[in-house]
Short mmCIF file of C-alpha atoms in Angstrom, two decimals:
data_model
loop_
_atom_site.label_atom_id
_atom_site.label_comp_id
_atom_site.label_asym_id
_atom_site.label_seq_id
_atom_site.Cartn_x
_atom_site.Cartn_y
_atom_site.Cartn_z
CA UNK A 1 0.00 0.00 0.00
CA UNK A 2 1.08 3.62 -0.61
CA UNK A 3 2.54 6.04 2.29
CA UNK A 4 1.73 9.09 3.27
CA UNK A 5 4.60 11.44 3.22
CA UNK A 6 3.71 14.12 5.56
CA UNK A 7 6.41 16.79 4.95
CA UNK A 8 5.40 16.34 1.13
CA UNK A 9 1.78 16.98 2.47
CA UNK A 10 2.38 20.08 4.32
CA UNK A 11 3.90 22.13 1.45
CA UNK A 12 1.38 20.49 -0.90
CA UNK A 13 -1.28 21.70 0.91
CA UNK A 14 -0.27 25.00 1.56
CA UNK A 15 1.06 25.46 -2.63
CA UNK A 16 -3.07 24.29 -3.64
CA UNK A 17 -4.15 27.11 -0.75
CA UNK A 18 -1.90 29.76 -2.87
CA UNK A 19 -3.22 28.63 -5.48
CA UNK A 20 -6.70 29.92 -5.31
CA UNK A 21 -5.99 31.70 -1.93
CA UNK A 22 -9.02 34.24 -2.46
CA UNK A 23 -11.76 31.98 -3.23
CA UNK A 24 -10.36 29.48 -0.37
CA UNK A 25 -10.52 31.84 2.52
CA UNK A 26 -13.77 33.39 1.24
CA UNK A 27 -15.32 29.79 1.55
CA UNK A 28 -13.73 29.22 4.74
CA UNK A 29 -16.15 32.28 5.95
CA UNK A 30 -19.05 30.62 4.36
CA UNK A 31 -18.07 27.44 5.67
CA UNK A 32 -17.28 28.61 9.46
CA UNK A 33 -20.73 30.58 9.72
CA UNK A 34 -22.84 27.35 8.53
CA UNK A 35 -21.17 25.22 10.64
CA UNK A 36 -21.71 27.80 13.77
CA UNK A 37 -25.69 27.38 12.60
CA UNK A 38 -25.61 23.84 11.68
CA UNK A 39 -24.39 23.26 15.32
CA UNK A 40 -26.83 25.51 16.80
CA UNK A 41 -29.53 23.44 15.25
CA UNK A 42 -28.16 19.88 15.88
CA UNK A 43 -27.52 21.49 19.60
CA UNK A 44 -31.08 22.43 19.63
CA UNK A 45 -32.26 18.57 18.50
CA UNK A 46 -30.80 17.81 21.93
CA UNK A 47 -34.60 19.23 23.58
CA UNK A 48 -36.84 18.86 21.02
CA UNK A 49 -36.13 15.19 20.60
CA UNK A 50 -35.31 14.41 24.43
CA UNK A 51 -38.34 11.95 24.58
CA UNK A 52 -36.23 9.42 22.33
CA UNK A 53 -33.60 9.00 25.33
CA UNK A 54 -30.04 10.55 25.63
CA UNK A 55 -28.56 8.00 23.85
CA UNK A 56 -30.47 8.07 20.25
CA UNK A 57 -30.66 11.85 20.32
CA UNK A 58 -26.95 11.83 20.99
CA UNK A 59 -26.82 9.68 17.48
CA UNK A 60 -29.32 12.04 15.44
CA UNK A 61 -27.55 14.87 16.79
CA UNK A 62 -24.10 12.91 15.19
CA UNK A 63 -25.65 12.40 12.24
CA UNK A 64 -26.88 16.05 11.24
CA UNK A 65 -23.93 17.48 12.19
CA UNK A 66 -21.50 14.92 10.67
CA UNK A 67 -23.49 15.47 7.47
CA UNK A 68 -23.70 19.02 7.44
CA UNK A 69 -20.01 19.96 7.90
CA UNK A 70 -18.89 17.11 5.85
CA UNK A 71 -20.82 18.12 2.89
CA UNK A 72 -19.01 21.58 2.93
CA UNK A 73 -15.44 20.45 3.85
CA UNK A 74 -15.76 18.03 1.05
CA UNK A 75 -16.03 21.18 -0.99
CA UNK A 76 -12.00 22.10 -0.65
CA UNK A 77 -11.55 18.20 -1.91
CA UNK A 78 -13.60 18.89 -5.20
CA UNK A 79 -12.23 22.41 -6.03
CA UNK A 80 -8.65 20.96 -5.35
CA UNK A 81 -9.26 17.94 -7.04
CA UNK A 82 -10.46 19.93 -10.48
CA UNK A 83 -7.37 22.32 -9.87
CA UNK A 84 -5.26 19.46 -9.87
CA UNK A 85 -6.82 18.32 -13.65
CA UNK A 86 -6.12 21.70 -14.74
CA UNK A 87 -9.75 22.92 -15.17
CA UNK A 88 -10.86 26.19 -14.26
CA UNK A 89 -12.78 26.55 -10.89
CA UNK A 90 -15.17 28.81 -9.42
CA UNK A 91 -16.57 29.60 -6.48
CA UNK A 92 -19.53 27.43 -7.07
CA UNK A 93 -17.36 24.02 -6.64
CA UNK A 94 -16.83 24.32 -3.21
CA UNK A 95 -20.47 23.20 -3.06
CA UNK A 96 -20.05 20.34 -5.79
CA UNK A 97 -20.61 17.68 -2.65
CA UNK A 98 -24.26 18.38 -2.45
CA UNK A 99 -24.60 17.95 -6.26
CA UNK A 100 -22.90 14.78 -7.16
CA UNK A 101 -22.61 11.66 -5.13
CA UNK A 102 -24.99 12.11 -2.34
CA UNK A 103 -25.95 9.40 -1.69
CA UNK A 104 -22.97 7.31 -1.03
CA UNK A 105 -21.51 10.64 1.15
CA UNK A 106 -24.70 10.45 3.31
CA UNK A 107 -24.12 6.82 3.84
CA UNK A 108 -20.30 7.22 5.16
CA UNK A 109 -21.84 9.86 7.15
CA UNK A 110 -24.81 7.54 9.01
CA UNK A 111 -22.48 4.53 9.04
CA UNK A 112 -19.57 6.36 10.38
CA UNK A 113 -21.78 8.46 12.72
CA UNK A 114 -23.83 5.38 14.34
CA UNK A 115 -19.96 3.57 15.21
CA UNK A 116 -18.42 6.90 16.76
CA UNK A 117 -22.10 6.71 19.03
CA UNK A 118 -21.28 3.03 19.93
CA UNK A 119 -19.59 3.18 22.99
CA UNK A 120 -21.88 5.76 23.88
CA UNK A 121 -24.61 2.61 24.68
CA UNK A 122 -22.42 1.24 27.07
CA UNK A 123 -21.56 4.18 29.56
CA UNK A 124 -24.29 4.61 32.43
CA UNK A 125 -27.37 6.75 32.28
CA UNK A 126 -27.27 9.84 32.83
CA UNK A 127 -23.04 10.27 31.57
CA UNK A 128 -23.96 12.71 28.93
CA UNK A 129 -26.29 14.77 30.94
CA UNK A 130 -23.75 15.31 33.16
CA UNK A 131 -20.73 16.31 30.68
CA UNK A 132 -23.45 19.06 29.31
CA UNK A 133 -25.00 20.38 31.49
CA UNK A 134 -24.74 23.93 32.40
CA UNK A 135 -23.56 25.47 35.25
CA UNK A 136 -22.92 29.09 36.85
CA UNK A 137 -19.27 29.04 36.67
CA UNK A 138 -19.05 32.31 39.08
CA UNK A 139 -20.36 29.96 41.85
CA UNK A 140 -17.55 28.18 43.29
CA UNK A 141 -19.50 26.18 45.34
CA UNK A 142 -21.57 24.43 42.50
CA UNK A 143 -18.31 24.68 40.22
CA UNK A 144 -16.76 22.41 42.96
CA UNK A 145 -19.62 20.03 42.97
CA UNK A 146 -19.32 19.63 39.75
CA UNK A 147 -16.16 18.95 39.79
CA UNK A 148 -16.36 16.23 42.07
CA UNK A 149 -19.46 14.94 40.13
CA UNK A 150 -17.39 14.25 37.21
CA UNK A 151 -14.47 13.03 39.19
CA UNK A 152 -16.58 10.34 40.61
CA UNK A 153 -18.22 9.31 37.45
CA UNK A 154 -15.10 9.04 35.66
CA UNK A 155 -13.52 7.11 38.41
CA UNK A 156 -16.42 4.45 38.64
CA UNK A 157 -16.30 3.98 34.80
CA UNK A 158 -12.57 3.99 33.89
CA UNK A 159 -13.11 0.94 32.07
CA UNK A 160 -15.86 2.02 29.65
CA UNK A 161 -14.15 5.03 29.44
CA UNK A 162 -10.76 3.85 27.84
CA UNK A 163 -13.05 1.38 25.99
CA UNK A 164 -15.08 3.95 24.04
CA UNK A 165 -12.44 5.88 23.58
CA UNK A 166 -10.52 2.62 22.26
CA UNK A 167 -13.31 2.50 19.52
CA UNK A 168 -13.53 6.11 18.32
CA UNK A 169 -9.57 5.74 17.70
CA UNK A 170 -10.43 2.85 15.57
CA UNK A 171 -12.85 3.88 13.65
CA UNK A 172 -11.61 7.62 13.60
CA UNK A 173 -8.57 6.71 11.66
CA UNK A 174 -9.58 3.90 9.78
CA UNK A 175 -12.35 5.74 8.28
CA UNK A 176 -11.26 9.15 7.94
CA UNK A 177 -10.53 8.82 3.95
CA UNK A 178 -13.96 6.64 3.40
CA UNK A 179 -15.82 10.45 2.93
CA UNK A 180 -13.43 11.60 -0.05
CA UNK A 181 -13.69 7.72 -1.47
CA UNK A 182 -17.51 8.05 -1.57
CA UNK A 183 -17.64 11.64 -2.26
CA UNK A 184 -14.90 12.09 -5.16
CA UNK A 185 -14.73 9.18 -6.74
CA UNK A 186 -18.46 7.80 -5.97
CA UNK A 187 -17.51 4.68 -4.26
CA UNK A 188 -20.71 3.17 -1.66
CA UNK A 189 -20.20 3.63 1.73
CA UNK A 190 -19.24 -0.34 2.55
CA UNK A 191 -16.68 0.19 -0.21
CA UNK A 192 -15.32 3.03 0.45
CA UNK A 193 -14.97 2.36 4.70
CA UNK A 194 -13.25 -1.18 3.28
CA UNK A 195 -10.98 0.73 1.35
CA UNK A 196 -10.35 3.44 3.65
CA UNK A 197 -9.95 1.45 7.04
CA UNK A 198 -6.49 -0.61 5.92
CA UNK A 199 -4.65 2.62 3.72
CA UNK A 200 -5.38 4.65 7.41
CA UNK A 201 -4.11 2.14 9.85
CA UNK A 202 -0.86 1.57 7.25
CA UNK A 203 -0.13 4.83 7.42
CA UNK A 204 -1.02 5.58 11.60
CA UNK A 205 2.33 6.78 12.05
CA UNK A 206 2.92 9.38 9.76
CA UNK A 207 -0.49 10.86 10.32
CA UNK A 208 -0.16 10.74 13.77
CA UNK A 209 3.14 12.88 12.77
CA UNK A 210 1.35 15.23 10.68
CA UNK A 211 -1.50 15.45 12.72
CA UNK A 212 1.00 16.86 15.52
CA UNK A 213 3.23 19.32 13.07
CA UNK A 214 -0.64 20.67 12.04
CA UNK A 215 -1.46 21.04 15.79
CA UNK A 216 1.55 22.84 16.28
CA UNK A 217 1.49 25.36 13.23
CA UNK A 218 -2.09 25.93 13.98
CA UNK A 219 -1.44 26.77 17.79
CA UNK A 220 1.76 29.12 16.97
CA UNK A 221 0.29 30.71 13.82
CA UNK A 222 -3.16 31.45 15.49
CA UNK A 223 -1.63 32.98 18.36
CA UNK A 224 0.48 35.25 16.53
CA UNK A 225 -1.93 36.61 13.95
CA UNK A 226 -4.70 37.05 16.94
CA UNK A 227 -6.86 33.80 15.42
CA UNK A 228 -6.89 35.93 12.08
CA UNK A 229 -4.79 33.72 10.76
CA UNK A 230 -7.41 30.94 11.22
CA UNK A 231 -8.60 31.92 7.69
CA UNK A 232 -6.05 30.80 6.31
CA UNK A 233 -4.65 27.70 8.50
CA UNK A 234 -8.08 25.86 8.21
CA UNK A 235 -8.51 25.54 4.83
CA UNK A 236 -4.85 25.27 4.42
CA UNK A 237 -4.83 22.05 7.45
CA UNK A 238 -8.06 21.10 5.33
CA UNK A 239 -6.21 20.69 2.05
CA UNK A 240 -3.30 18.77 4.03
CA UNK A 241 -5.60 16.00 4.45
CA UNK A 242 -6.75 15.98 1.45
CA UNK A 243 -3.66 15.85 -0.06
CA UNK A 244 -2.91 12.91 2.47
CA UNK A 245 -6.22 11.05 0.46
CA UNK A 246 -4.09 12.27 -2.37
CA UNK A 247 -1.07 10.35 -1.73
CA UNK A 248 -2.32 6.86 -1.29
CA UNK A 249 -5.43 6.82 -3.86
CA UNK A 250 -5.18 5.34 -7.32
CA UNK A 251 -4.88 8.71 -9.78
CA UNK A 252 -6.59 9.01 -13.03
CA UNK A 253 -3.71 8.34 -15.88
CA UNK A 254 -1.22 11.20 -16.26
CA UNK A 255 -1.42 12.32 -12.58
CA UNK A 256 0.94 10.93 -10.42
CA UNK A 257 0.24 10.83 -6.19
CA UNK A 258 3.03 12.66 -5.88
CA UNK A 259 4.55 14.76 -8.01
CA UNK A 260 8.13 15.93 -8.07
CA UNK A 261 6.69 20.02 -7.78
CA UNK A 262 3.61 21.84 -8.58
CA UNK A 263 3.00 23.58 -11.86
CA UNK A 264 0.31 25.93 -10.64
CA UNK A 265 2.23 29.07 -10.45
CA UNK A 266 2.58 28.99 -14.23
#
């Protein structure tokens, strides 16, 4: 199987961000403001819904948010992707995702969604109550409480804990390419989580690496432009990955998965 070569990934990501730097960081605007609202709403699921139980709402509330933002992040994928063939693109690509292969996105999404909520059935009732609810912070008194609350609950489910979070590792990194397999190249969502899940875990590693040189940039860069720089870093971190996806997929003929340097600037 192909690696990932994460220094490679870095400067590819940011040279496709140059690239169309304008329309990219106008998007990201677009794309942080509907995912603010899209959040609100799933948030707001949370009481409208809470006759279902905790748990199920917990799994609708996945699943609208996990669709929502993936269907615009997989916008940077498509605009990069048709940069990359040497097409013209416009602003109108970014939202490409919710025009061609729906379906099979919206699957990854449910599948994907339902086994990050898994572990979720085996912690005790009343465990996500707890970790949201809301409390008067300028109260010590209840701040300490709740402190100790947590403490406790944590403590008497260490187990289930490290086991849940056991399975969103799993399935985190095995299926984070299964979205751009069923979204760009119109795979089904069984195929493209099979194809996704071994490519990941062969590569754990050196996206584990990048994953921690993108933490870093982000947390030095942010601080030093005042978050401003945030414009630019996510859809720069956002292209990173998805020239990660780029790396190890199999390229239409005459495009390589790596390439010695870019040709964009031409």
């Amino acid at each position: 199987m192909k690696k990932i070569d994460p220094f490679y990934a870095l400067q590819a990501g940011w040279v496709r961000y140059k690239n169309n730097a304008g329309m990219y960081t106008a998007f990201t605007i677009v794309w942080f403001i509907a995912t603010l609202l899209i959040t609100t709403v799933a948030s707001g699921m949370g009481g409208m819904f809470a006759l279902l139980g905790e748990r199920l709402v917990a799994l609708l509330m996945a699943i609208v948010l996990g669709a929502g933002t993936i269907f615009l992040t997989m916008g940077f994928s498509h605009v990069a992707r048709k940069d990359e063939l040497g097409s013209g693109v416009e602003f109108g690509d970014f939202f490409t995702a919710l025009s061609v292969n729906q379906k099979q996105l919206l699957g990854v999404v449910v599948i994907t969604s339902i086994l990050s909520q898994l572990g979720t059935f085996f912690m005790p009732e009343g465990f996500a109550a707890l970790s949201t609810s809301q409390f008067d912070f300028s109260n010590l008194d209840e701040l300490q409480m709740m402190v100790e609350d947590i403490q406790e609950v944590y403590m008497d489910n260490m187990g289930i804990i490290m086991l849940v979070a056991l399975i969103q590792i799993v399935f985190g990194v095995g299926f984070m390419f299964s979205a751009y397999r069923a979204s760009l190249e119109g795979e089904g969502p069984i195929e493209a989580l099979k194809w996704s899940f071994p490519r990941a875990w062969n590569n754990f590693f050196r996206i584990f690496v990048l994953a921690l040189m993108m933490g870093i940039i982000a947390i030095i860069l942010g601080v030093l432009t005042l978050f401003i720089g945030f414009l630019v870093i996510i859809p720069w971190m956002i292209l990173v990955q998805f020239e990660m996806y780029d790396q190890i997929c199999d390229k239409p003929e005459g495009l390589d998965p790596v390439v010695e340097q870019f040709d964009y600037d031409n």
